Every structure is written in C-alpha cells, then in structure tokens.
Short mmCIF file of C-alpha atoms in Angstrom, two decimals:
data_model
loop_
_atom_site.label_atom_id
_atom_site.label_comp_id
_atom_site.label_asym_id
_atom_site.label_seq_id
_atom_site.Cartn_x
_atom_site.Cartn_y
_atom_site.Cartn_z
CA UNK A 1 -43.85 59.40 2.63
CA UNK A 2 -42.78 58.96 -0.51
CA UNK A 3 -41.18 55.19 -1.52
CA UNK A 4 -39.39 55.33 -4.48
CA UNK A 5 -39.60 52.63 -7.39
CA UNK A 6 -37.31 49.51 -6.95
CA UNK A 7 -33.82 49.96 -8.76
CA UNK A 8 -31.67 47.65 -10.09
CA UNK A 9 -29.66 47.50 -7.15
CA UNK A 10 -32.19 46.95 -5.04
CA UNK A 11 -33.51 43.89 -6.98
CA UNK A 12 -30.14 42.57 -7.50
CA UNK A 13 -29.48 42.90 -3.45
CA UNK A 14 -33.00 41.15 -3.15
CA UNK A 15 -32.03 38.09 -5.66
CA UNK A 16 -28.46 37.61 -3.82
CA UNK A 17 -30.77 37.82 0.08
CA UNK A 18 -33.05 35.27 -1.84
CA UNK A 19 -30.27 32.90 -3.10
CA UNK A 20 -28.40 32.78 0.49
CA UNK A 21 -31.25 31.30 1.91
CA UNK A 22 -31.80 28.88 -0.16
CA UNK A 23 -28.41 27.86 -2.17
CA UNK A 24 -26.63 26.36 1.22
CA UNK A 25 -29.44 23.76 2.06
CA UNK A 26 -30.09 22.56 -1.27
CA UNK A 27 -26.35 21.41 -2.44
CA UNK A 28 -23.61 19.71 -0.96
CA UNK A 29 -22.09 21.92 1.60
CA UNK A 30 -17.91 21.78 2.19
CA UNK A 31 -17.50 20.40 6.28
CA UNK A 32 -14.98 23.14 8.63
CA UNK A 33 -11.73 21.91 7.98
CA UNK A 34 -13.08 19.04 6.36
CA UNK A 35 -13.66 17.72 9.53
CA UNK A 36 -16.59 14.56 9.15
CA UNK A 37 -17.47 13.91 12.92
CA UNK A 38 -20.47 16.21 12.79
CA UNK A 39 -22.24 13.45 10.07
CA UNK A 40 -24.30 11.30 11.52
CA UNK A 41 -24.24 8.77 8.42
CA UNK A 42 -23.34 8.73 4.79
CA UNK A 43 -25.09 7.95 1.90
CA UNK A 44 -24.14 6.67 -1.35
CA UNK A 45 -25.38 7.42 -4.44
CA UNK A 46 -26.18 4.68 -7.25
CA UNK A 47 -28.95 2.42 -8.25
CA UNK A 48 -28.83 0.83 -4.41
CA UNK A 49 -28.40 3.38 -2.08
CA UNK A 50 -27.42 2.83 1.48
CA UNK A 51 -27.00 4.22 4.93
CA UNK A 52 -23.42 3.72 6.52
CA UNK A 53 -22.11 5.04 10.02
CA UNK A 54 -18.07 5.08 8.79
CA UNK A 55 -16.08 6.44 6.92
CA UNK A 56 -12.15 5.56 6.55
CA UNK A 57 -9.45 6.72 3.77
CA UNK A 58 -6.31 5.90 3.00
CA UNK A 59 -3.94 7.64 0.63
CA UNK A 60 -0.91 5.88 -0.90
CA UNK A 61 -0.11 9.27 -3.52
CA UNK A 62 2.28 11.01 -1.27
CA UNK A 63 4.52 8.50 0.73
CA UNK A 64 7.95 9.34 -1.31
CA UNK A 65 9.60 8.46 2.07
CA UNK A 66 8.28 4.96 2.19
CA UNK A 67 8.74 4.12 -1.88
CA UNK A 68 11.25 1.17 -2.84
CA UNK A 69 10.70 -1.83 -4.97
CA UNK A 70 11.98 -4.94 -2.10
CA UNK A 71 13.38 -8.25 -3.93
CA UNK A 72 11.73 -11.07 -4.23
CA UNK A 73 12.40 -13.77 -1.33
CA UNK A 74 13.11 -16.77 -3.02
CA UNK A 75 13.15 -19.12 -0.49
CA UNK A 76 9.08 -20.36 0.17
CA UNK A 77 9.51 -20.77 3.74
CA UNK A 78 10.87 -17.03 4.60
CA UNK A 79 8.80 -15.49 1.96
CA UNK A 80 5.99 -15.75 4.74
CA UNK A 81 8.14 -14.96 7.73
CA UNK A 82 9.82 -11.53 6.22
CA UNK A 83 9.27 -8.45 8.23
CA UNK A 84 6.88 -5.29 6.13
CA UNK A 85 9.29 -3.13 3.44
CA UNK A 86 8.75 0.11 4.99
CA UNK A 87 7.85 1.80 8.53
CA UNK A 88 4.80 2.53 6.71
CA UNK A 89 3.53 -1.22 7.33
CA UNK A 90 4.19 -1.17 10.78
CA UNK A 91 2.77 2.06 11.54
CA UNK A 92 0.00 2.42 13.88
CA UNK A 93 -2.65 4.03 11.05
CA UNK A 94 -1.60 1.18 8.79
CA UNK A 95 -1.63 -1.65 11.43
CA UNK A 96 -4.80 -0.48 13.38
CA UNK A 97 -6.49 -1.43 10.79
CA UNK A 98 -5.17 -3.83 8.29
CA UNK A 99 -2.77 -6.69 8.79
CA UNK A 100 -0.56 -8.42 6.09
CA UNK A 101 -0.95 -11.73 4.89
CA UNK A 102 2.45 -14.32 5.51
CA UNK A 103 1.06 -17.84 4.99
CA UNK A 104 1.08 -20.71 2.07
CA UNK A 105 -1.65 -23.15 0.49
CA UNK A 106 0.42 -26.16 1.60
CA UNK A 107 -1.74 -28.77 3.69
CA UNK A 108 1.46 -29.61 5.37
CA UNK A 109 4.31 -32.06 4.41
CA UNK A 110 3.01 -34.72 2.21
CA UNK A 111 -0.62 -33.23 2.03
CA UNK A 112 -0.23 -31.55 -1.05
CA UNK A 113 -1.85 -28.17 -1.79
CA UNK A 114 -5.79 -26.61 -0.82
CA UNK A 115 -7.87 -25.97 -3.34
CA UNK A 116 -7.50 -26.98 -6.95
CA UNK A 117 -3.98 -25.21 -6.61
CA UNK A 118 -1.48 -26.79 -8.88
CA UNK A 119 1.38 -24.58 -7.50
CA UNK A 120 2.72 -24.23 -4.46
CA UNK A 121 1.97 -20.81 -3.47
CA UNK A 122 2.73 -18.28 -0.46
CA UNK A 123 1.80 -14.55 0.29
CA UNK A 124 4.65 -12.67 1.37
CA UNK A 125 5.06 -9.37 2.80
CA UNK A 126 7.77 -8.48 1.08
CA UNK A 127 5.07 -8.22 -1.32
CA UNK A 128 3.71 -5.40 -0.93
CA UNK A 129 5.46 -1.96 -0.87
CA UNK A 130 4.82 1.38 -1.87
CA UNK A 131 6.64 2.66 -5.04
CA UNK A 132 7.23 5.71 -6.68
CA UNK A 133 4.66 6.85 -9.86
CA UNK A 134 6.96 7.00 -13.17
CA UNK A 135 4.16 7.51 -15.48
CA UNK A 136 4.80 9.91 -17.83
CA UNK A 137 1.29 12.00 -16.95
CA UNK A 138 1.42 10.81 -13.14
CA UNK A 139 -1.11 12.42 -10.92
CA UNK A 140 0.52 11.02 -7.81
CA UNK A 141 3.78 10.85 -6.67
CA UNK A 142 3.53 6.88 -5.53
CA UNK A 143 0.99 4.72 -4.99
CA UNK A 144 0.67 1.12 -3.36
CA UNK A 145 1.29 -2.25 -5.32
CA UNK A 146 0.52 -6.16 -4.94
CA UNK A 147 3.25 -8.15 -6.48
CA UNK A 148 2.73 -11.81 -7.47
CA UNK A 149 5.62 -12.92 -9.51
CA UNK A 150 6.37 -17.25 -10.43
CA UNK A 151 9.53 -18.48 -8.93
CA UNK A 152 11.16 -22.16 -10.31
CA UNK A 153 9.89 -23.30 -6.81
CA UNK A 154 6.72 -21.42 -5.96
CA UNK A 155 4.56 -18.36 -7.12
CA UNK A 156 5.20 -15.86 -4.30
CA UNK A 157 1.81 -13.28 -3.83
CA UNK A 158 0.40 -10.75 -2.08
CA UNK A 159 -2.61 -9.67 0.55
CA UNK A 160 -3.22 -7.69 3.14
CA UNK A 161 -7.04 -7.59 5.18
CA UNK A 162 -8.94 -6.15 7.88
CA UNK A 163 -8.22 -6.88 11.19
CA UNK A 164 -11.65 -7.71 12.36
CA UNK A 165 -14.25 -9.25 10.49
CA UNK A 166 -17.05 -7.55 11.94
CA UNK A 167 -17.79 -5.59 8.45
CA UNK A 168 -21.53 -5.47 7.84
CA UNK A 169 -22.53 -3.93 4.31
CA UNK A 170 -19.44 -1.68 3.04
CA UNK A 171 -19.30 1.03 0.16
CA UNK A 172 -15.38 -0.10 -0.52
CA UNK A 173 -13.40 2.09 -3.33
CA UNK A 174 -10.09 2.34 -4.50
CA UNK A 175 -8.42 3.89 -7.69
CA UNK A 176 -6.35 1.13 -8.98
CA UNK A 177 -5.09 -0.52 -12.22
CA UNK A 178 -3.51 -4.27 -12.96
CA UNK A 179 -0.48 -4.75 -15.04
CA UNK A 180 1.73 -7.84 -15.55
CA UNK A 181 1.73 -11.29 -17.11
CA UNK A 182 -1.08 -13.66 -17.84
CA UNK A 183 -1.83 -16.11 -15.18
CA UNK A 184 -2.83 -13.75 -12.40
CA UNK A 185 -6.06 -12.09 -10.41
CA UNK A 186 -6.04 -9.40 -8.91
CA UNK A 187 -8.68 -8.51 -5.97
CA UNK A 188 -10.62 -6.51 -3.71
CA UNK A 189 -13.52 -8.28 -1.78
CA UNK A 190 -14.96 -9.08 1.34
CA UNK A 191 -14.85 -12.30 2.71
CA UNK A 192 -16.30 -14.67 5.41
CA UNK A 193 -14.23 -17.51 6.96
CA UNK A 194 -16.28 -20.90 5.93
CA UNK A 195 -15.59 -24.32 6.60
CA UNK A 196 -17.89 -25.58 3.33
CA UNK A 197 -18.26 -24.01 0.54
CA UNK A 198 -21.65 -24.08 0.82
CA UNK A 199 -21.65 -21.46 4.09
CA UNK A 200 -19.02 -19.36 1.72
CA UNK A 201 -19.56 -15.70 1.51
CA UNK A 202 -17.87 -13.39 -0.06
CA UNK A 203 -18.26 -10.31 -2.25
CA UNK A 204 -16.14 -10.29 -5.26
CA UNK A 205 -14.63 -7.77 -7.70
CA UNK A 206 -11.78 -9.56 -9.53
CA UNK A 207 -9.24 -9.06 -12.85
CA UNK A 208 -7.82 -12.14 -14.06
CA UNK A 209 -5.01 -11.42 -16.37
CA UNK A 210 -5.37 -14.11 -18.40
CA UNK A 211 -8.57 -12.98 -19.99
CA UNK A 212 -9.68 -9.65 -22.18
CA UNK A 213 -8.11 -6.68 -21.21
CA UNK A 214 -11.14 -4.83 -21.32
CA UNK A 215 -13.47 -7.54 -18.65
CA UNK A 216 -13.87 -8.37 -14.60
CA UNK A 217 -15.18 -10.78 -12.92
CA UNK A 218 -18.11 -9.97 -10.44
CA UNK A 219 -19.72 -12.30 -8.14
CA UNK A 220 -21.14 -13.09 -4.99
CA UNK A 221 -19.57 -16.61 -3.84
CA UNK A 222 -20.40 -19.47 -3.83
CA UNK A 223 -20.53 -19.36 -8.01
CA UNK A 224 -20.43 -23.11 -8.31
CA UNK A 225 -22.89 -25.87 -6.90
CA UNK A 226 -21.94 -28.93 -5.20
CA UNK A 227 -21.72 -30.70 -8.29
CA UNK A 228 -19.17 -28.04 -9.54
CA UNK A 229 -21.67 -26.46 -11.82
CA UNK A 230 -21.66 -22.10 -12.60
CA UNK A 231 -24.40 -20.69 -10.87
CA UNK A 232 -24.85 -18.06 -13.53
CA UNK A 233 -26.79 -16.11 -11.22
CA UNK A 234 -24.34 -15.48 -9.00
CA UNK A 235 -21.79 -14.47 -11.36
CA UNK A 236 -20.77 -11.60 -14.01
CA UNK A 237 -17.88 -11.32 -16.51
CA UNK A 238 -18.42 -7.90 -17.48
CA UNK A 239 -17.06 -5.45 -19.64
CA UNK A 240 -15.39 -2.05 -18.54
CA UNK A 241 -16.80 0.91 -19.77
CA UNK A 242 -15.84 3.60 -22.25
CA UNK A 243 -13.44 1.18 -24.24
CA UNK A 244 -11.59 1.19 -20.91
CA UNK A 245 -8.77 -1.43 -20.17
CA UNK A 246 -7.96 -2.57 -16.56
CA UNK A 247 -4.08 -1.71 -17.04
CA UNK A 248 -5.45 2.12 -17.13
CA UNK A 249 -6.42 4.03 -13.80
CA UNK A 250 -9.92 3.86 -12.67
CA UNK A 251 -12.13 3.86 -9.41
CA UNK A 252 -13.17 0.38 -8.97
CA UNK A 253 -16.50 0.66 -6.10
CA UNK A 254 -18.34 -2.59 -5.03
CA UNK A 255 -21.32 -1.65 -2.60
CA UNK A 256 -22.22 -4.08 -0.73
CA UNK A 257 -25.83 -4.12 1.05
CA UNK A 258 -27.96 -6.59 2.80
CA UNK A 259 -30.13 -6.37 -1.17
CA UNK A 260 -27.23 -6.79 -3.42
CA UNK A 261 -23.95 -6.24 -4.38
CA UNK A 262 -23.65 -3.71 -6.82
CA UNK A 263 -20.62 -3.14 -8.71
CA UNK A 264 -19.25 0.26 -10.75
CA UNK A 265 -16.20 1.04 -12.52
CA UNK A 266 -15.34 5.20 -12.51
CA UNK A 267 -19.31 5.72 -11.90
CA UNK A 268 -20.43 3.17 -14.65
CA UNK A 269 -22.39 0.39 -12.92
CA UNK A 270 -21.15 -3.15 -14.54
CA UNK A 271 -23.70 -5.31 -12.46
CA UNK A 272 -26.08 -5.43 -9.50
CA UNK A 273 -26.44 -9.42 -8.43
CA UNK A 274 -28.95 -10.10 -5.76
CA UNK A 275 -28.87 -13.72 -5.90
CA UNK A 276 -26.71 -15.25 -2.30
CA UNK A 277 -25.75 -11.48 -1.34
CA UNK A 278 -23.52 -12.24 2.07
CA UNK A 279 -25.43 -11.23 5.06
CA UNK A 280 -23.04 -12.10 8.00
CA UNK A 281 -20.45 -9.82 9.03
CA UNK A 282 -17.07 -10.13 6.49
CA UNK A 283 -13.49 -9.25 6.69
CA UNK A 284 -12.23 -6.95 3.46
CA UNK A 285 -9.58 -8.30 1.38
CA UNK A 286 -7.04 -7.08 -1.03
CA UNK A 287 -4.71 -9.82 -2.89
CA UNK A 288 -2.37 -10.19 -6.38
CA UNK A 289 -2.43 -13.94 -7.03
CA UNK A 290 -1.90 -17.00 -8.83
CA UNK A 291 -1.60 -21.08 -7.86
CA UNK A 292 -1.81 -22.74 -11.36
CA UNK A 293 -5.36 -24.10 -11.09
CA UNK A 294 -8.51 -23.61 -13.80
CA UNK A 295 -9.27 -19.94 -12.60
CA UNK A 296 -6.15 -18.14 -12.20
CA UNK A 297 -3.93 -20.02 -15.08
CA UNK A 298 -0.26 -20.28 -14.60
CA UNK A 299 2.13 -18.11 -15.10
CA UNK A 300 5.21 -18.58 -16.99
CA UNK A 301 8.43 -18.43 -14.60
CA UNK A 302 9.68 -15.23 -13.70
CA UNK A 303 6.68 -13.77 -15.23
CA UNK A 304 4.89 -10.95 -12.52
CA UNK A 305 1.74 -9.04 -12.68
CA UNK A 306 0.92 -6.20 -10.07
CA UNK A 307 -2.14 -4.55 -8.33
CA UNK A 308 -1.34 -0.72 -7.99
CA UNK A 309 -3.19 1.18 -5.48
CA UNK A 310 -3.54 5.19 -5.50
CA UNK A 311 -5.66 5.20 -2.67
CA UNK A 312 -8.48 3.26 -0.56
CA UNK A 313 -11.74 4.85 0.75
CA UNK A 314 -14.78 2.98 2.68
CA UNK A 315 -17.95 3.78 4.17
CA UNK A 316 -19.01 0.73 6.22
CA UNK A 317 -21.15 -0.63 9.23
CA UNK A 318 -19.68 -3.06 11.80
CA UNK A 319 -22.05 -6.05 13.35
CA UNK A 320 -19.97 -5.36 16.86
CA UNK A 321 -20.20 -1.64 18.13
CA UNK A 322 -17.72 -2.62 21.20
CA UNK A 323 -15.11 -4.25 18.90
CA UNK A 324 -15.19 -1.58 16.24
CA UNK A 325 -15.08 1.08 18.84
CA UNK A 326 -11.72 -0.38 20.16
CA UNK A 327 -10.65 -1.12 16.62
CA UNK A 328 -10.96 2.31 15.42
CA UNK A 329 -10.66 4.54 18.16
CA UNK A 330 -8.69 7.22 16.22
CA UNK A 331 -10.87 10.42 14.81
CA UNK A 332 -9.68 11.67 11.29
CA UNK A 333 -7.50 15.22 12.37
CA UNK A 334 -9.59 17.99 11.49
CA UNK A 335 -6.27 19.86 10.69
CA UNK A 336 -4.88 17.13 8.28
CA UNK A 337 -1.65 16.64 10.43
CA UNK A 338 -0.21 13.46 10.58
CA UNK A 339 -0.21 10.81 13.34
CA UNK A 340 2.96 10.18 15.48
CA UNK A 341 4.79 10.80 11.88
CA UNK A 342 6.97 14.34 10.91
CA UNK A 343 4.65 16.24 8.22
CA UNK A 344 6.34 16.48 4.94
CA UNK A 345 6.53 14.36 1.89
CA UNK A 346 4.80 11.64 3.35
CA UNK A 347 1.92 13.24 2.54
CA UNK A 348 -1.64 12.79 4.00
CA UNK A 349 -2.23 9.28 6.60
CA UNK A 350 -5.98 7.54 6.12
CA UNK A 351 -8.60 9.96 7.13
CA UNK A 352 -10.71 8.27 9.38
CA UNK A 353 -14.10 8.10 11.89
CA UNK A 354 -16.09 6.30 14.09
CA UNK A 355 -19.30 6.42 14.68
CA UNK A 356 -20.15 2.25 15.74
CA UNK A 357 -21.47 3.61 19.15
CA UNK A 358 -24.74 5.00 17.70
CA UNK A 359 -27.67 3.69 17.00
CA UNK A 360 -28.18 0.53 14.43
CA UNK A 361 -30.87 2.84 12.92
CA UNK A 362 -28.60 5.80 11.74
CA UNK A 363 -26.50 2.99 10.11
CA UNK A 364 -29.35 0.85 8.16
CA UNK A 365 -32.18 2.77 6.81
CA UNK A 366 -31.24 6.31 7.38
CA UNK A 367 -33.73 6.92 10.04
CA UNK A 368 -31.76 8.35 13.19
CA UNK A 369 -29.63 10.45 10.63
CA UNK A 370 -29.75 14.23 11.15
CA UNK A 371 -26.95 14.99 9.24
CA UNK A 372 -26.19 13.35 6.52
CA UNK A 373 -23.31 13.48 4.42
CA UNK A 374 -21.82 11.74 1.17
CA UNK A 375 -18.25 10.48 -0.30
CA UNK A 376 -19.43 10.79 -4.07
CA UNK A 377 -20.80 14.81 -4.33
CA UNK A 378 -16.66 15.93 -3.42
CA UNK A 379 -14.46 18.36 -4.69
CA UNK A 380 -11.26 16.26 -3.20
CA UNK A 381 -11.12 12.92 -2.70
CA UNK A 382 -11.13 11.22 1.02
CA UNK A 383 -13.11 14.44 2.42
CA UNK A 384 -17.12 14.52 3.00
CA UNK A 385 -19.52 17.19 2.10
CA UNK A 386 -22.73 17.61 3.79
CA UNK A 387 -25.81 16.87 1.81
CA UNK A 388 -28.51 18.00 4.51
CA UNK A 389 -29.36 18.30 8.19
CA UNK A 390 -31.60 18.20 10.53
CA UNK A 391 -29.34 19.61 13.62
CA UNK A 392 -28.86 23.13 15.08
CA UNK A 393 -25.42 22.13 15.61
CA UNK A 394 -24.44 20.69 12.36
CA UNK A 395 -26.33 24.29 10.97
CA UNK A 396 -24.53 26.36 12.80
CA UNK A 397 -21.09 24.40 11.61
CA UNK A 398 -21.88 24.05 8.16
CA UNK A 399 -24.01 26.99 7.32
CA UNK A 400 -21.86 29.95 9.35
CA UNK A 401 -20.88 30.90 5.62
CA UNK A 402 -24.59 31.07 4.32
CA UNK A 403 -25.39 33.10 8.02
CA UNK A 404 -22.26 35.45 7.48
CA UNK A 405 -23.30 35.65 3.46
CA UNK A 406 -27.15 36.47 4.88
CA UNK A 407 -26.23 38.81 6.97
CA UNK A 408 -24.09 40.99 4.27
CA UNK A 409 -26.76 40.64 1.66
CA UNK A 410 -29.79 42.32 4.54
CA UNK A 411 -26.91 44.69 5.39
CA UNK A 412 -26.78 46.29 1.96
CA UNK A 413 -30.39 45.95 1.21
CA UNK A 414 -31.32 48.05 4.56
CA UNK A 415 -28.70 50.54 3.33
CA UNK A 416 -29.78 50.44 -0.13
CA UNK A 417 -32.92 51.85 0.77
CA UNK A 418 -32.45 54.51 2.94
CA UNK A 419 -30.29 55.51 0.63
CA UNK A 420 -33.13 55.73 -1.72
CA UNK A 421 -35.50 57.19 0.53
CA UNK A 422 -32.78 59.88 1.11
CA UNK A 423 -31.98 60.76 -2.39
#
C-alpha cells in the first residue's frame, strides 16, 4: 500500500492534536462555573509564596440598592449604639463573617483616654456605608467607605473585623484608595488581642494622611521598645510605586506567613519584614481613624477623610478547624446567585469556601494539595483558576474542554488520512 506524503493539513491537524495535550496542563485553567470547591489549596505568587486552604471575596461594586451617605451622629454616646446604614450590614453574608465596631477609647468617667489619644474618640456604625461611584471614569457602580470625620466634641471613626480570631497566615487584598483631610490613618491589618505591648501582634498596612501622598506605613507591631524607641526593623515608610498616590485606586495585598509579612501595592512589592512576624492566630481589621496623638495628628474640626473599598478578597488558614467550620459554613454558589437576597442590581454577594476540615498539611507547605489553584493568574476578579492537579476528579472537571478539544483534533486527523489514502 501506498502512503502518501504528509500535507499541510495533515501537519496542521497533528500540531493542533499536539497542542491539546499539552496547552491545558501547563497554564491556568478557568474552574466549571467558576466553581472553587474542587481546589484543594491556593497558592500565591510573589517573593514568599504560600499554601492557604480558603478563599473568601467580597464585592462592594454593585450594591446600588444599599448606597446612601448616613449623617454623622453627633452625640458620642449614640454614635456607638446606632444600628448598620443598610440591610446590607445586617445581612447574613456580611454578618457571618465580619462584625462592626461601636465602642470609644474612654477609660471610663474620670479616667481619661487609652493610649496616647488626645481626643476623645468612638467608632460608629453609622460609619460605614456603601455609596454610589461618581467618578467621572468609574469602573464600579459603588463601592464601600470608612468615614472618620472631627466633631467639636469627639472624632467619630470607623471599623469593622472578623468575627473570630482564629486567622493563621492570610493573603488579604482589597482595591481601595484614601481621600480626606490630614490627621487621619487609614487601615487594613490583622491583629492579636494583647494585654502588653510587648505580647502585641499585629500585621500592618497603614496610610496616614498627614504625611506624603505618595508613602505607607508597613510594619509588624510592636515598632517601639519599652523605652519608646523605633525598632527600625520592624518598620517601613515606603513609597508607592509608579509615581502612584494613595487617593488613586490600587490593590493594596499584605501576605502574611509564619516567615514574613510581605507587602505589595498593584503587584509592586514595597517591603518584606521578617523581624517579630505574628505567629499566633489574629483577627483581620479594617478602620478610618484619628484620636489626636503623635501618630495619627489631629484633624481640624469638621475636617473628614475616608477609606473607599471596591472590593475585599482573602486566602487564609484558621488555627481552629471546628470554629472555622461553623464560622463559614456557606460554599461560594457555583451559579453566582445570591443568598436569601432578590438578584438584580445588588450585584454579586462575597464568593466564598471552606476547606478548614482538611488536613494542616494541604494548608502549610503544599504537601496534601492535589489541586491547586491561584487568586493572582485570573481573568475576573474574586474567581480561581486552576494551576495544576494531581486528581482524576479535578481532570475530568477542569480538563473536559482539553478531552472534548482532543477528541475533535484525532477525529479529523483519522479522517484526514483516509481521505488521503483514498484520493
């Protein structure tokens, strides 16, 4: 029998057969439906990578529903009593997981005020709302803010945190600016109840609005001894990147590992400390601020400065697999509905998944991981791809497409050639 020279059919068939088999396991594949529960663990990418066994997100760009600006409660004492601005706040995917923050720095009557706080100070709810995007190139239609403004009386602020404090090593993001008045900071961090300062832990990525528009303050606490002395090492004021301002969007990302605390601004790492990284399991924290002492400044009265939040996403591991599994007992919805909520202009509710029951292995070094999947190699924010596996299931899942595409390219190739063998 007679086999007739390869065409250029043929060879292209064989490049495309070639390419299937190989182009599926060797870049980030999309999840079904964007659904995450078939990772095992995610990595990040960076100068510090790490293993995590969670993965939460939470989008304030489509909550038109929920967007007002509340007034400002100017009496101190029901500034920290006042009920949330919006059914948002008291919504079970809101509330499962974060609580907000109604209390003062007052010692009590007569004891003056904690800290080196100069001005009496309380976080209200009322606080923080969601409000609609009037930027003239807006990418969202709202987003989230933190509102600390000085009253005659008091500076009223803002925070909300976790729940639980059982977070152990976090990737935490969130695409944020600051805007406002001198006299403030602005926050995300994690943070560990101490009675000293000396058993202090915390994780800290800070603006304070009284410096350079174009630095942040980084630093794993405590940054002063007990003589009230920097520890430079534990501490960074660094600059943003690309001439970039804090007033203008960006993704601010602190990874926190049991190593070091590495912090990045849209990408850009600023710093990587590993001098006192926290090793106990934290709370996270999110807070707009000022009292009037050395590190804040003071704000002029009636002056405000905000934290505006598009959107939160973590990747974390919890020290307690039986509190987190209670905590978080909610699987993101594969189909992107929303919880006990009509669909509509809401938009999208936090995306989230729980994986605490596994082992501590999958969640520290990797090992234990057969699929593993990332939050930085995405085509849309808040959803996973898969970066490899080393399950039948997950294949099957993920790589249907590259079967399907497989399948096609053998199908013509087959064809081709008894075509050619005919002719």
């Amino acid at each position: 029998m007679h086999w007739p020279p390869f065409s250029p059919l043929v060879i292209s068939i064989l490049v495309q057969c070639i390419t299937a088999s190989h182009s599926k396991d060797s870049s980030p594949q999309p999840l079904p439906n964007g659904d995450d529960s078939v990772c095992d663990c995610f990595v990040t990418n960076g100068t510090q990578p790490g293993y995590f066994s969670n993965h939460m997100f939470f989008d304030f760009r489509n909550l038109t529903q929920d967007a007002g600006i509340p007034p400002i409660v100017t009496n101190v004492t029901n500034a920290t009593f006042v009920p949330p601005t919006s059914d948002y706040f008291s919504s079970d995917e809101w509330t499962s997981v974060w609580q907000l923050q109604g209390w003062s720095n007052s010692e009590g009557k007569g004891k003056g005020l904690s800290g080196a706080a100069t001005v009496l100070m309380a976080y209200s709810p009322a606080n923080v709302y969601i409000e609609k995007n009037k930027d003239e190139d807006a990418d969202s239609q709202t987003y989230l803010t933190l509102r600390t403004q000085r009253e005659p009386k008091f500076q009223s602020a803002a925070a909300f945190q976790t729940k639980t404090s059982d977070y152990q090593f976090v990737s935490l993001r969130m695409l944020a600016r600051t805007i406002g008045s001198p006299g403030a900071v602005t926050a995300m961090f994690t943070y560990r109840d101490a009675t000293a300062s000396s058993s202090l832990q915390e994780s800290d990525f800070e603006v304070l609005t009284r410096g350079p528009r174009e630095n942040v303050q980084l630093t794993n606490q405590p940054s002063f001894d007990s003589d009230g002395k920097v520890k430079p090492e534990a501490t960074t004021n660094a600059t943003l990147p690309g001439g970039m301002i804090w007033s203008q969007w960006a993704v601010y990302r602190l990874d926190w590992t049991a190593d070091s605390s590495v912090w990045y601004v849209d990408g850009q790492q600023l710093a990587n400390i590993t001098f006192q990284v926290p090793q106990d399991a934290a709370g996270i924290n999110v807070n707009a601020w000022s009292d009037g002492g050395s590190w804040s400044g003071n704000m002029s009265v009636y002056d405000q400065a905000n934290l505006q939040i598009q959107w939160i996403e973590m990747i974390y591991n919890t020290s307690s697999s039986s509190s987190s599994a209670s905590q978080r007992k909610w699987k993101r919805d594969p189909t992107r509905f929303l919880w006990g909520r009509d669909a509509g202009p809401r938009g999208e509710l936090p995306r989230r998944r729980d994986l605490s029951l596994r082992s501590s292995s999958s969640s520290s070094d990797g090992d234990g991981c057969k699929v593993v999947c990332s939050i930085d190699e995405v085509t849309e924010q808040g959803v996973a791809t898969m970066l490899w596996n080393a399950s039948s299931t997950a294949t099957r899942m993920a790589g249907a497409d590259a079967v399907r595409d497989m399948a096609w390219a053998w199908t013509l190739l087959v064809g081709g050639l008894v075509w050619l063998m005919i002719v």
